[in-house]
Short mmCIF file of C-alpha atoms in Angstrom, two decimals:
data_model
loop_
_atom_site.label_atom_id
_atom_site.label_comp_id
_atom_site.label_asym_id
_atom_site.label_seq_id
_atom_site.Cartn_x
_atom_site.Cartn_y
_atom_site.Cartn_z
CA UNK A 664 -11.25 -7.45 31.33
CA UNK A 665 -12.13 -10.49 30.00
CA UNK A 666 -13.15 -11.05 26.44
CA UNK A 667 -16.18 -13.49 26.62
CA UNK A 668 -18.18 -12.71 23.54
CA UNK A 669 -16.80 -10.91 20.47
CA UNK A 670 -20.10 -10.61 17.86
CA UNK A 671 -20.55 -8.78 14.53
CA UNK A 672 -23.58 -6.60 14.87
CA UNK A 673 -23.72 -4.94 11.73
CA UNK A 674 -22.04 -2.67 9.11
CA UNK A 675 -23.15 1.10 8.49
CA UNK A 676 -23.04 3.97 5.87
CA UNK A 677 -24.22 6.79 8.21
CA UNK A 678 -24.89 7.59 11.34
CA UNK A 679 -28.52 6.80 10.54
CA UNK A 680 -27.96 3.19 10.64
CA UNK A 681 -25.82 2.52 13.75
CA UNK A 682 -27.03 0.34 16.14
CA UNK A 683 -29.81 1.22 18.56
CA UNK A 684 -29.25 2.34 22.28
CA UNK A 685 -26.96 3.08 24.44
CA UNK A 686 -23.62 1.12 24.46
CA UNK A 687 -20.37 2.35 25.08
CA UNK A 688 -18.60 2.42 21.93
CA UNK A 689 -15.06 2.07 21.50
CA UNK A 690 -13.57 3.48 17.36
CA UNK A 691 -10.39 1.77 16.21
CA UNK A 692 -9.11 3.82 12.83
CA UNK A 693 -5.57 4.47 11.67
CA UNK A 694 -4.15 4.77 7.90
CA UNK A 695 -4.53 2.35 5.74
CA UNK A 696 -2.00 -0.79 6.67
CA UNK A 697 -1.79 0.22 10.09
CA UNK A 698 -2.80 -3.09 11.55
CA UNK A 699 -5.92 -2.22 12.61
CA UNK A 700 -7.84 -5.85 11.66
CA UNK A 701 -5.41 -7.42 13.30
CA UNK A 702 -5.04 -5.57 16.52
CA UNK A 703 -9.05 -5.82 16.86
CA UNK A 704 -8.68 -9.68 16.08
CA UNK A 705 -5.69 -10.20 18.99
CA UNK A 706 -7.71 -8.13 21.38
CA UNK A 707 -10.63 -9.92 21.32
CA UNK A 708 -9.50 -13.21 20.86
CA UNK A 709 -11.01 -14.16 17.73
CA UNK A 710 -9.03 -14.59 14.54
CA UNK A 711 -11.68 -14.11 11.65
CA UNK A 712 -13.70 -11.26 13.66
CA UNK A 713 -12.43 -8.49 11.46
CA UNK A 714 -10.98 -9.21 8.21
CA UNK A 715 -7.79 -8.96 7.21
CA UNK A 716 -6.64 -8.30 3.52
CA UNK A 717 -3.04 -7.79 1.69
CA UNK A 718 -4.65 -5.08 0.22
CA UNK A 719 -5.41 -1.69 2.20
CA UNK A 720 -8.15 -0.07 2.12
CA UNK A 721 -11.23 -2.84 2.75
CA UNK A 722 -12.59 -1.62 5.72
CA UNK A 723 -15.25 0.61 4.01
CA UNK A 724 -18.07 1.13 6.19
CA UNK A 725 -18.39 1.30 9.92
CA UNK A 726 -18.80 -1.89 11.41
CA UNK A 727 -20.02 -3.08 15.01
CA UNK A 728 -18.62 -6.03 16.81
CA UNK A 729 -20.55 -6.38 19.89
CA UNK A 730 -18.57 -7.73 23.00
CA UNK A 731 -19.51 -9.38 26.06
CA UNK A 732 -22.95 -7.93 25.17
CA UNK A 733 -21.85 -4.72 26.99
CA UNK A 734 -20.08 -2.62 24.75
CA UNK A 735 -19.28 -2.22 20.59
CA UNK A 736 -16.13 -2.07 19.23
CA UNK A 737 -16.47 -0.42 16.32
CA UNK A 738 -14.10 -0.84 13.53
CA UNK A 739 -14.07 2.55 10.85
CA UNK A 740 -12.90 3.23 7.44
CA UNK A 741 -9.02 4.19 7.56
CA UNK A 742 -7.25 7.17 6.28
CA UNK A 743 -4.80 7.71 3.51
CA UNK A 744 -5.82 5.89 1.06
CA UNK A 745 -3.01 5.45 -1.68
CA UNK A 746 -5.16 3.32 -4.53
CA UNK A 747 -8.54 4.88 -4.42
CA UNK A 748 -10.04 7.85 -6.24
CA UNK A 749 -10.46 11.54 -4.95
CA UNK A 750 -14.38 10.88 -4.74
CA UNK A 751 -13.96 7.94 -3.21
CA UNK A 752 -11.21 9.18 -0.51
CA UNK A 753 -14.34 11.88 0.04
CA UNK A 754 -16.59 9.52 1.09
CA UNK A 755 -15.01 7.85 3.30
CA UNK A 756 -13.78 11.02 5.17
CA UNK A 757 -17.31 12.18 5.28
CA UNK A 758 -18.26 8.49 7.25
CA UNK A 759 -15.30 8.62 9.59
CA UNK A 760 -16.42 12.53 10.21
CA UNK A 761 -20.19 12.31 10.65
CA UNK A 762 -19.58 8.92 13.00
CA UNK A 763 -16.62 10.87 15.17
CA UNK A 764 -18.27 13.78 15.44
CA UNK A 765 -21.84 12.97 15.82
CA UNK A 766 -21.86 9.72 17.74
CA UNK A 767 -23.89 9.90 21.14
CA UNK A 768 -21.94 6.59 22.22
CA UNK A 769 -18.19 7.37 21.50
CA UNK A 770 -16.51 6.53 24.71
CA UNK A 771 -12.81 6.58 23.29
CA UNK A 772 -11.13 6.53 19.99
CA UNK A 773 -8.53 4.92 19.77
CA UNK A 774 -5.65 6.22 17.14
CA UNK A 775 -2.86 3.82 15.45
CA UNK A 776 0.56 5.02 14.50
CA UNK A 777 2.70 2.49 13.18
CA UNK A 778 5.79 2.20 15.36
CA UNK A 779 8.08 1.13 12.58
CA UNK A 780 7.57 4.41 10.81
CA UNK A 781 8.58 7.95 11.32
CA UNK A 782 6.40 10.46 12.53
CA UNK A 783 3.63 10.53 9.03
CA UNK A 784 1.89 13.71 8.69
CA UNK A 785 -1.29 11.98 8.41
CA UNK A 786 -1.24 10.70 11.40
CA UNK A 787 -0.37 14.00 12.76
CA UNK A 788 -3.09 16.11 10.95
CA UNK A 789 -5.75 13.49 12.17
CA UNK A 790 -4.66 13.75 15.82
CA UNK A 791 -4.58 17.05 15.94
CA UNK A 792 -8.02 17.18 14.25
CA UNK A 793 -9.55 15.53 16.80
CA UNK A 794 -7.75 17.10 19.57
CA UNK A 795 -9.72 20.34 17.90
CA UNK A 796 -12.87 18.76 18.07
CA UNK A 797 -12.58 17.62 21.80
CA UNK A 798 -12.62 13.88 20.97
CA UNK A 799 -11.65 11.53 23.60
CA UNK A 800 -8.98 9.74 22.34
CA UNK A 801 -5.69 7.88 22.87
CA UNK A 802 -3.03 6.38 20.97
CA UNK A 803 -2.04 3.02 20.00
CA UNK A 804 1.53 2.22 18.47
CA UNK A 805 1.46 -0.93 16.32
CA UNK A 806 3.58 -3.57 14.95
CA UNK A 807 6.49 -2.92 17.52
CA UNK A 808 7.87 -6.07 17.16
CA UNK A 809 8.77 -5.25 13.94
CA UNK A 810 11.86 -3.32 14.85
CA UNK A 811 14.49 -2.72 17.67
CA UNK A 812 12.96 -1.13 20.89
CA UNK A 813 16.07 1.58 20.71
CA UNK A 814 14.26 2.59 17.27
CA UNK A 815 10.68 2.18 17.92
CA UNK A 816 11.40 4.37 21.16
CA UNK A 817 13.18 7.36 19.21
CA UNK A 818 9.80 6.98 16.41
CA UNK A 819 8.00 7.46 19.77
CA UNK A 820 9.61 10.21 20.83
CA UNK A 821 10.32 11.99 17.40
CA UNK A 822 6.30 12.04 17.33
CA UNK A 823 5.41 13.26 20.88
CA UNK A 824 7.80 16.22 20.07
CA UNK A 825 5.84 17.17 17.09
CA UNK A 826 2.64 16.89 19.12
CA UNK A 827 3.84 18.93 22.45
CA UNK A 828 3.89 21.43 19.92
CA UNK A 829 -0.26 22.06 19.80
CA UNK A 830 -1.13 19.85 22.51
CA UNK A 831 -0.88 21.03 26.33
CA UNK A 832 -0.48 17.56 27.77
CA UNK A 833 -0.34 14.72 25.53
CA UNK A 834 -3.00 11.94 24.83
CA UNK A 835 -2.35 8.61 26.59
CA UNK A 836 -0.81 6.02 24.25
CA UNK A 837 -0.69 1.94 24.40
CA UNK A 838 2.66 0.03 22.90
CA UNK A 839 1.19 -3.13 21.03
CA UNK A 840 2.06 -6.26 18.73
CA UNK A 841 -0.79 -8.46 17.20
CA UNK A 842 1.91 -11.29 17.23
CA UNK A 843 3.26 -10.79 20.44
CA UNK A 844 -0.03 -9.99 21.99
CA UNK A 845 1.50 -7.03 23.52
CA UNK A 846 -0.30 -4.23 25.22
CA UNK A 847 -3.76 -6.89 25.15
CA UNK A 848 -4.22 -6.44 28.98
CA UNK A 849 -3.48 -2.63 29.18
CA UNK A 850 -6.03 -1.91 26.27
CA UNK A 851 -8.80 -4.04 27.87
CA UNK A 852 -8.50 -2.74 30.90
CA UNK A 853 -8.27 0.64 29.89
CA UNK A 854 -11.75 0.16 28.12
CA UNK A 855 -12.93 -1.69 31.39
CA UNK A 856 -11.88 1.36 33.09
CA UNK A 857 -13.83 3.86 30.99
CA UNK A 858 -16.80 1.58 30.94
CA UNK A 859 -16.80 1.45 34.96
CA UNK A 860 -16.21 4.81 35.28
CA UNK A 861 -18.95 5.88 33.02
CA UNK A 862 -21.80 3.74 35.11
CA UNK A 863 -20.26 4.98 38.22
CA UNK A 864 -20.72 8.88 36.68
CA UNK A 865 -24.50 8.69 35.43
#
């Protein structure tokens, strides 16, 4: 797929306010200082699309970037927030919630892990949250070019083990760096595939 229009649409407190129709939409969320702005920013080509800050936590609302007039990708609130309050850490939960679960237009949501760390329990908890709930989702491993492949591959591994635990077959996963552009294609085409599938289906 080719990435010919990358538009903001518009932010979003509640499910009340998300856009109108019937677009496939495609979540990006992970924990705070994942890499999330910049993943979205490499895969569509467009530097400034989502904004990046050296301080976690921005990405408050749900916002809609509409691309190649065809499909949203829709960038949500994180999780694990280390410098907010209780109440606040509430609220966003409830967004992320309400949007995941109530959303007639999630096609796939896709999950970041950062591959320089250690299985995080977090990440974990979330996964399995949503395998609960029947969300379609996959994984996507960020900032691998951070660290030796030997170690990136045994954080890989060290969480698939915890996961085989609850999960029959595990969820597909993506290996990507913002500064490499690693894993651009195999995303995109993975969305492509979804989207084509999807018309193909109705």
């Amino acid at each position: 797929m080719q990435i010919k229009t990358a538009i903001f649409e518009k932010s979003s407190s509640k499910i009340s306010e998300l856009p109108p129709g019937h677009r496939p939409e495609f979540a990006f969320i992970g924990r705070s200082n994942v890499g999330k702005s910049s993943l979205i920013n490499m895969l569509t080509g467009h530097k400034g699309l989502a904004k990046i800050s050296v301080s976690p936590g921005k990405t408050r609302l749900i916002n809609h970037f509409l691309i190649n007039d065809q499909w949203f990708l829709v960038d949500l609130p994180g999780y694990g927030y280390a410098k907010v309050s209780k109440t606040m850490k509430a609220a966003f939960d409830k967004i992320i919630e309400n949007y995941i679960l109530k959303s007639e237009n999630l096609s796939c949501l896709f999950i970041l892990i950062d591959g320089r760390l250690d299985p995080q329990d977090i990440d974990l908890e979330f996964i399995n949250w949503c395998g609960t709930n029947q969300v379609p989702l996959v994984m996507v491993y960020t900032k691998t070019d951070k660290l030796a492949l030997r170690n990136f591959n045994k954080n890989k591994k060290k969480l698939e083990s915890k996961l085989i635990e609850t999960w029959e077959e595990l969820p597909q996963s993506f290996v990507t760096s913002s500064v490499k552009k690693t894993g651009r294609d195999e995303v995109l085409d993975f969305i492509h595939f979804v989207i084509h599938n999807k018309k193909t289906n109705n």
